[in-house]
mmCIF file of C-alpha atoms in Angstrom:
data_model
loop_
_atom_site.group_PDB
_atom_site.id
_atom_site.type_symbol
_atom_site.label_atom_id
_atom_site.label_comp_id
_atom_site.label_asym_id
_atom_site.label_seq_id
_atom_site.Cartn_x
_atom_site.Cartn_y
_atom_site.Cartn_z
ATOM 1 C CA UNK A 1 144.343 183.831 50.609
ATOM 2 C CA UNK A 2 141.245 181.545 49.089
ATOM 3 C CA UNK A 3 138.930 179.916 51.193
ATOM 4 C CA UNK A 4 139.908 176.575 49.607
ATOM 5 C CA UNK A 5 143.974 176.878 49.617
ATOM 6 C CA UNK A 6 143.396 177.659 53.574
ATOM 7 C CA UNK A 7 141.015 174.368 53.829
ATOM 8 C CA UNK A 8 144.015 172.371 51.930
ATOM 9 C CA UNK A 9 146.636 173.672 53.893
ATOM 10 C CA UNK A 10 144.394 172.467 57.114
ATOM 11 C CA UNK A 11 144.275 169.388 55.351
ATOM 12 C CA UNK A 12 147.750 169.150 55.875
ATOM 13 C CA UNK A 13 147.053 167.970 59.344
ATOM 14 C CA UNK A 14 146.009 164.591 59.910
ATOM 15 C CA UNK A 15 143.216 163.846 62.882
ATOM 16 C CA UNK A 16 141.204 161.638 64.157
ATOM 17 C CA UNK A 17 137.155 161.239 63.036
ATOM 18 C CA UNK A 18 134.643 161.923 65.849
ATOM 19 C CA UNK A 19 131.453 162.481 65.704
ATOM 20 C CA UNK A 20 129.470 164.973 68.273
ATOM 21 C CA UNK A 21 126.199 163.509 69.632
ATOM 22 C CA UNK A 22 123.258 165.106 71.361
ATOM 23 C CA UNK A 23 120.084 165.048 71.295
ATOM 24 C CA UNK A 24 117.518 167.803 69.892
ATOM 25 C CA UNK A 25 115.082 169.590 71.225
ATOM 26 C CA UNK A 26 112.022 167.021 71.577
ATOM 27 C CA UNK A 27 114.876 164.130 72.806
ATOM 28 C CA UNK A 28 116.371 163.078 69.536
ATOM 29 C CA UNK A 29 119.147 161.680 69.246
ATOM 30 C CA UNK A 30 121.436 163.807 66.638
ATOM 31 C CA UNK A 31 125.037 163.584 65.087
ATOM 32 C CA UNK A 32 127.674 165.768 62.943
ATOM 33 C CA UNK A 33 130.598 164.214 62.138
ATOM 34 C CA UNK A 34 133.838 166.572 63.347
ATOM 35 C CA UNK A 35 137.427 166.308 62.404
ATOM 36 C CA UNK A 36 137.932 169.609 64.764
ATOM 37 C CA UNK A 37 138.532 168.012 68.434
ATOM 38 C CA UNK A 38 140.961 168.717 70.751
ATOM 39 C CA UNK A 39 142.080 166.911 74.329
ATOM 40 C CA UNK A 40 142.543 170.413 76.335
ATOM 41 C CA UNK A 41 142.948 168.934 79.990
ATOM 42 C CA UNK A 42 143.389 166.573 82.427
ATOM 43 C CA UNK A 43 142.459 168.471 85.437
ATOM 44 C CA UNK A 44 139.572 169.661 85.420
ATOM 45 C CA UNK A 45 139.415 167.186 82.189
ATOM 46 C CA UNK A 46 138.098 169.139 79.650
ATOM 47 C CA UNK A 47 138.181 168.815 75.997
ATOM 48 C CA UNK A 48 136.759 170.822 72.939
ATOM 49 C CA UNK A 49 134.741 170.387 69.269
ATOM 50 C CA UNK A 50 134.608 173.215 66.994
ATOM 51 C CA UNK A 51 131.637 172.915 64.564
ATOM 52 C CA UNK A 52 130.407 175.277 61.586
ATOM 53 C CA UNK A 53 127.631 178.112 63.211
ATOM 54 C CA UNK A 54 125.697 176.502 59.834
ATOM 55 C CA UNK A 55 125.339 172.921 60.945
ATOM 56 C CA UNK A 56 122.332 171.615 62.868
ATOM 57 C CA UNK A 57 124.083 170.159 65.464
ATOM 58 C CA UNK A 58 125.401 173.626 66.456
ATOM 59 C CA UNK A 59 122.121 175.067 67.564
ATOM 60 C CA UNK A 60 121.443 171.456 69.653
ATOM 61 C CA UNK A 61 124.975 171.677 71.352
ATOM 62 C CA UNK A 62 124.642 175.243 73.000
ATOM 63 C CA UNK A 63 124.354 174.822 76.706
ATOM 64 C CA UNK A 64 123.832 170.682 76.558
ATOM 65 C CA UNK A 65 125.500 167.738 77.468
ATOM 66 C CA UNK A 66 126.716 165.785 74.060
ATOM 67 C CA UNK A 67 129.365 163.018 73.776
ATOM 68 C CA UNK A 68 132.394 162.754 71.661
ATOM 69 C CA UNK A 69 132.281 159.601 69.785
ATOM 70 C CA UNK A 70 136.288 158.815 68.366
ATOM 71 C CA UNK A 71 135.429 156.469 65.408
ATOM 72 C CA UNK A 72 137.304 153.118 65.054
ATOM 73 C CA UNK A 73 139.126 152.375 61.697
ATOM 74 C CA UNK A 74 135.871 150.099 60.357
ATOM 75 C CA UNK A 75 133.346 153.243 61.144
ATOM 76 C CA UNK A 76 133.512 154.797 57.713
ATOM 77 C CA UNK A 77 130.015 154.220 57.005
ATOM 78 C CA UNK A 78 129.447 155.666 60.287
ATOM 79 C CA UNK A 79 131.526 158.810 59.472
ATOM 80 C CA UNK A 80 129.826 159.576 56.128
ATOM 81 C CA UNK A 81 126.383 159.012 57.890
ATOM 82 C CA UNK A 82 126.887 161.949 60.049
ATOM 83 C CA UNK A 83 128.501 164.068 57.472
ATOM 84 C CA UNK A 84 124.663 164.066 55.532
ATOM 85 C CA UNK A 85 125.383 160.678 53.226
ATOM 86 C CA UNK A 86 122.899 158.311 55.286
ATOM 87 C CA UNK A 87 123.932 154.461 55.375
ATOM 88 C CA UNK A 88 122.123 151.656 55.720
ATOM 89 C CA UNK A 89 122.149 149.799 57.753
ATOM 90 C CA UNK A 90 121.929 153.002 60.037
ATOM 91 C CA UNK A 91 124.661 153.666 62.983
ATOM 92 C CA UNK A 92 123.582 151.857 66.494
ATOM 93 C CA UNK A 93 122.998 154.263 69.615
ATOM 94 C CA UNK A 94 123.048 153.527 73.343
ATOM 95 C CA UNK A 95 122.135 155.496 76.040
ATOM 96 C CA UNK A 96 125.234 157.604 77.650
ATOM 97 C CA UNK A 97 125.923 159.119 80.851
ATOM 98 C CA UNK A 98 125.124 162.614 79.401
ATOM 99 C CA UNK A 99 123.974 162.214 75.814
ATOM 100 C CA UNK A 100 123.691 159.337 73.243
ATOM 101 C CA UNK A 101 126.504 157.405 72.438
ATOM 102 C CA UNK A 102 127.291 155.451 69.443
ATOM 103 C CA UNK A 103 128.245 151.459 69.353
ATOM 104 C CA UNK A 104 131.468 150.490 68.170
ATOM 105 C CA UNK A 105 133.559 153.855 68.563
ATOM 106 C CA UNK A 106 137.489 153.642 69.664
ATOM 107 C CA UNK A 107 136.824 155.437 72.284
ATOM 108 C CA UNK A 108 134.020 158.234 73.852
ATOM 109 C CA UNK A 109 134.084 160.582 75.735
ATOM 110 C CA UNK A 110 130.711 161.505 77.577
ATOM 111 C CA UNK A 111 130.698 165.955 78.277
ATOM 112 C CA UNK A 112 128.967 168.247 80.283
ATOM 113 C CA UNK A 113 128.901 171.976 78.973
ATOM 114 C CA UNK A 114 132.109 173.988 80.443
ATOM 115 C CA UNK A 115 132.069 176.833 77.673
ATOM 116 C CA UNK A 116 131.217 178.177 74.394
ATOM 117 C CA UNK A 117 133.438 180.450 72.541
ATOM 118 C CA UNK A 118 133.146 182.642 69.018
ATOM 119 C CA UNK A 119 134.992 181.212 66.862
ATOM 120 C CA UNK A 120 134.366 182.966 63.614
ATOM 121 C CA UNK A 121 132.268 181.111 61.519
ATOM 122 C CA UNK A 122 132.862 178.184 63.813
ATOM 123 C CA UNK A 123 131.744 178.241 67.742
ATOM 124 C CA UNK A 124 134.112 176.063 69.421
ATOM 125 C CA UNK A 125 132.430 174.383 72.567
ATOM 126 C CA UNK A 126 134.120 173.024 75.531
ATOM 127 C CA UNK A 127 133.339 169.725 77.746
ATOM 128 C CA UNK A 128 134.065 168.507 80.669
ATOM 129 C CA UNK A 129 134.321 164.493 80.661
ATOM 130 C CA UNK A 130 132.826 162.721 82.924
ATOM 131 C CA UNK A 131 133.051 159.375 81.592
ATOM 132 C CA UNK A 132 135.242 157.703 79.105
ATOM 133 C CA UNK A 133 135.560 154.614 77.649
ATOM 134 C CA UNK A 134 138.328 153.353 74.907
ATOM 135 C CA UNK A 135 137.581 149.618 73.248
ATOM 136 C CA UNK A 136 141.346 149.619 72.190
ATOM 137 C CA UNK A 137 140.070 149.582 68.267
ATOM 138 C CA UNK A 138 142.326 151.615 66.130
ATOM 139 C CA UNK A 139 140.829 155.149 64.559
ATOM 140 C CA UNK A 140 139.832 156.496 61.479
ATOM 141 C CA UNK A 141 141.609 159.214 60.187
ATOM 142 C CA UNK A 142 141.358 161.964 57.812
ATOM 143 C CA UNK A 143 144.246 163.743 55.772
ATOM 144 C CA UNK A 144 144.189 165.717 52.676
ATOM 145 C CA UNK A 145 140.038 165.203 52.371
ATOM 146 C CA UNK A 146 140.511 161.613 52.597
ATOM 147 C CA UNK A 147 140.007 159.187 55.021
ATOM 148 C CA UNK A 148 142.645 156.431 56.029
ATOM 149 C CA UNK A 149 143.862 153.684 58.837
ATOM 150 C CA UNK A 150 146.288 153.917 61.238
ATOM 151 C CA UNK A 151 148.692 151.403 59.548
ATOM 152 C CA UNK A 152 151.401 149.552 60.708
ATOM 153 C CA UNK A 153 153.569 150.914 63.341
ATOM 154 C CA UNK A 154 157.192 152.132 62.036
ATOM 155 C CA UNK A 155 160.512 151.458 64.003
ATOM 156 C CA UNK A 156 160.501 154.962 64.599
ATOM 157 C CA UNK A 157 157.438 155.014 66.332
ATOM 158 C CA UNK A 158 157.781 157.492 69.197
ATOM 159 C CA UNK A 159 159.895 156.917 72.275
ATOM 160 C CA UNK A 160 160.763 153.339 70.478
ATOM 161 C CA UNK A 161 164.107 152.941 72.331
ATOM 162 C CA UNK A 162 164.656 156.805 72.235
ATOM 163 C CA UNK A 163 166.641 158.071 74.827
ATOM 164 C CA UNK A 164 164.429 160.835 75.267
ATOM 165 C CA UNK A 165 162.529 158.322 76.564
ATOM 166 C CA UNK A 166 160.867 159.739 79.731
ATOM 167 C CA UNK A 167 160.850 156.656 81.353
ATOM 168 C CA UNK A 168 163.943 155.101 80.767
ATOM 169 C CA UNK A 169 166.149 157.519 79.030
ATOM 170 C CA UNK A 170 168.631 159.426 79.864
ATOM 171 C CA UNK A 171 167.110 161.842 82.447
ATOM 172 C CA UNK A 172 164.890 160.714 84.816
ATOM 173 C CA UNK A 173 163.406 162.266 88.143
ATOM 174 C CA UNK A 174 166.285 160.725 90.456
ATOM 175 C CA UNK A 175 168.771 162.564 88.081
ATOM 176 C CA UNK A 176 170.913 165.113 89.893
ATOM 177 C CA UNK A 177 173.329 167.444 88.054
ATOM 178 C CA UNK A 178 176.393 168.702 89.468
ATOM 179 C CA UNK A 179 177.876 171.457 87.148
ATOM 180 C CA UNK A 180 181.285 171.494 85.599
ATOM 181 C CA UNK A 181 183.094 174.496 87.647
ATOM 182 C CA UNK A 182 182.359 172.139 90.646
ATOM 183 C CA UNK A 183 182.794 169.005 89.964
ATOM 184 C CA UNK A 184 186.456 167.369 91.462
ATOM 185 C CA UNK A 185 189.589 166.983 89.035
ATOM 186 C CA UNK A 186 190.446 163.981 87.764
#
């Protein structure tokens, strides 16, 4: 298979936009942006970013802290920044609890270093959080090599009035079962 029909059919996936922070080696602050990041676990909470062995902000991340900046649906500019097409005006930092942060973000996630892992001609590193903020803003995503907004909930929306509804379907954890073969005759 070609290189670029594999990248397509990963394009098939839509995800969120983040982009990794950290600083450098004399303190600067640095960013990639990273479609690869994964939630992995809520106790211990750890969660993982996959970037290209090629990119600068690989050879920053190994062994430090960096933060995982989920960019809001108006953070385009912000998204191209970090993928090498500066903007101005430039994105806004703040300090973090680990590494810099960036202003404005759906949500971050601030990460210590849990692991590193080959990953081909990725290395995928894992965090552990130990903050996190959300501002409730919606995300940017990114499908087919393009980037798009949430959009407008559908009826169909999951668990909308589902009965597999975990909290008010059919089943919840009160629910006893009595089976067939011993259940009384009507």
């Amino acid at each position: 298979m070609e290189p670029r029909e594999l990248r397509n059919i990963f394009g098939q996936f839509a995800s969120g936009v983040t982009v990794i922070t950290c600083t450098n080696a004399d303190g600067t602050p640095h960013g990639a942006t990273v479609t690869a990041f994964t939630a992995i676990s809520i106790e211990p909470r750890l969660c993982q970013v996959t970037l290209t062995r090629k990119s600068k902000a690989c050879s920053y991340l190994s062994g430090e802290a960096f933060a995982v900046n989920i960019l809001a649906a108006d953070q385009l500019d912000t998204a191209m920044h970090f993928a090498g097409r500066p903007q101005s005006p430039e994105p806004v930092w703040d300090d973090g609890p680990t590494a810099p942060v960036l202003c404005g973000t759906a949500a971050t996630l601030s990460c210590k270093p849990w692991a590193e892992y080959d990953g081909g001609d990725h290395i995928i590193f894992i965090g552990e959080i130990v903050d996190a903020t959300a501002s409730g803003k919606d995300p940017l995503l990114f499908y087919r090599s393009t980037f798009h907004d949430l959009g407008s909930p559908t009826a169909s929306a999951a668990w909308n009035g589902s009965m597999d509804d975990p909290h008010s379907g059919w089943f919840n954890a009160a629910t006893s079962f009595t089976p067939l073969h011993l259940q009384p005759a009507l």
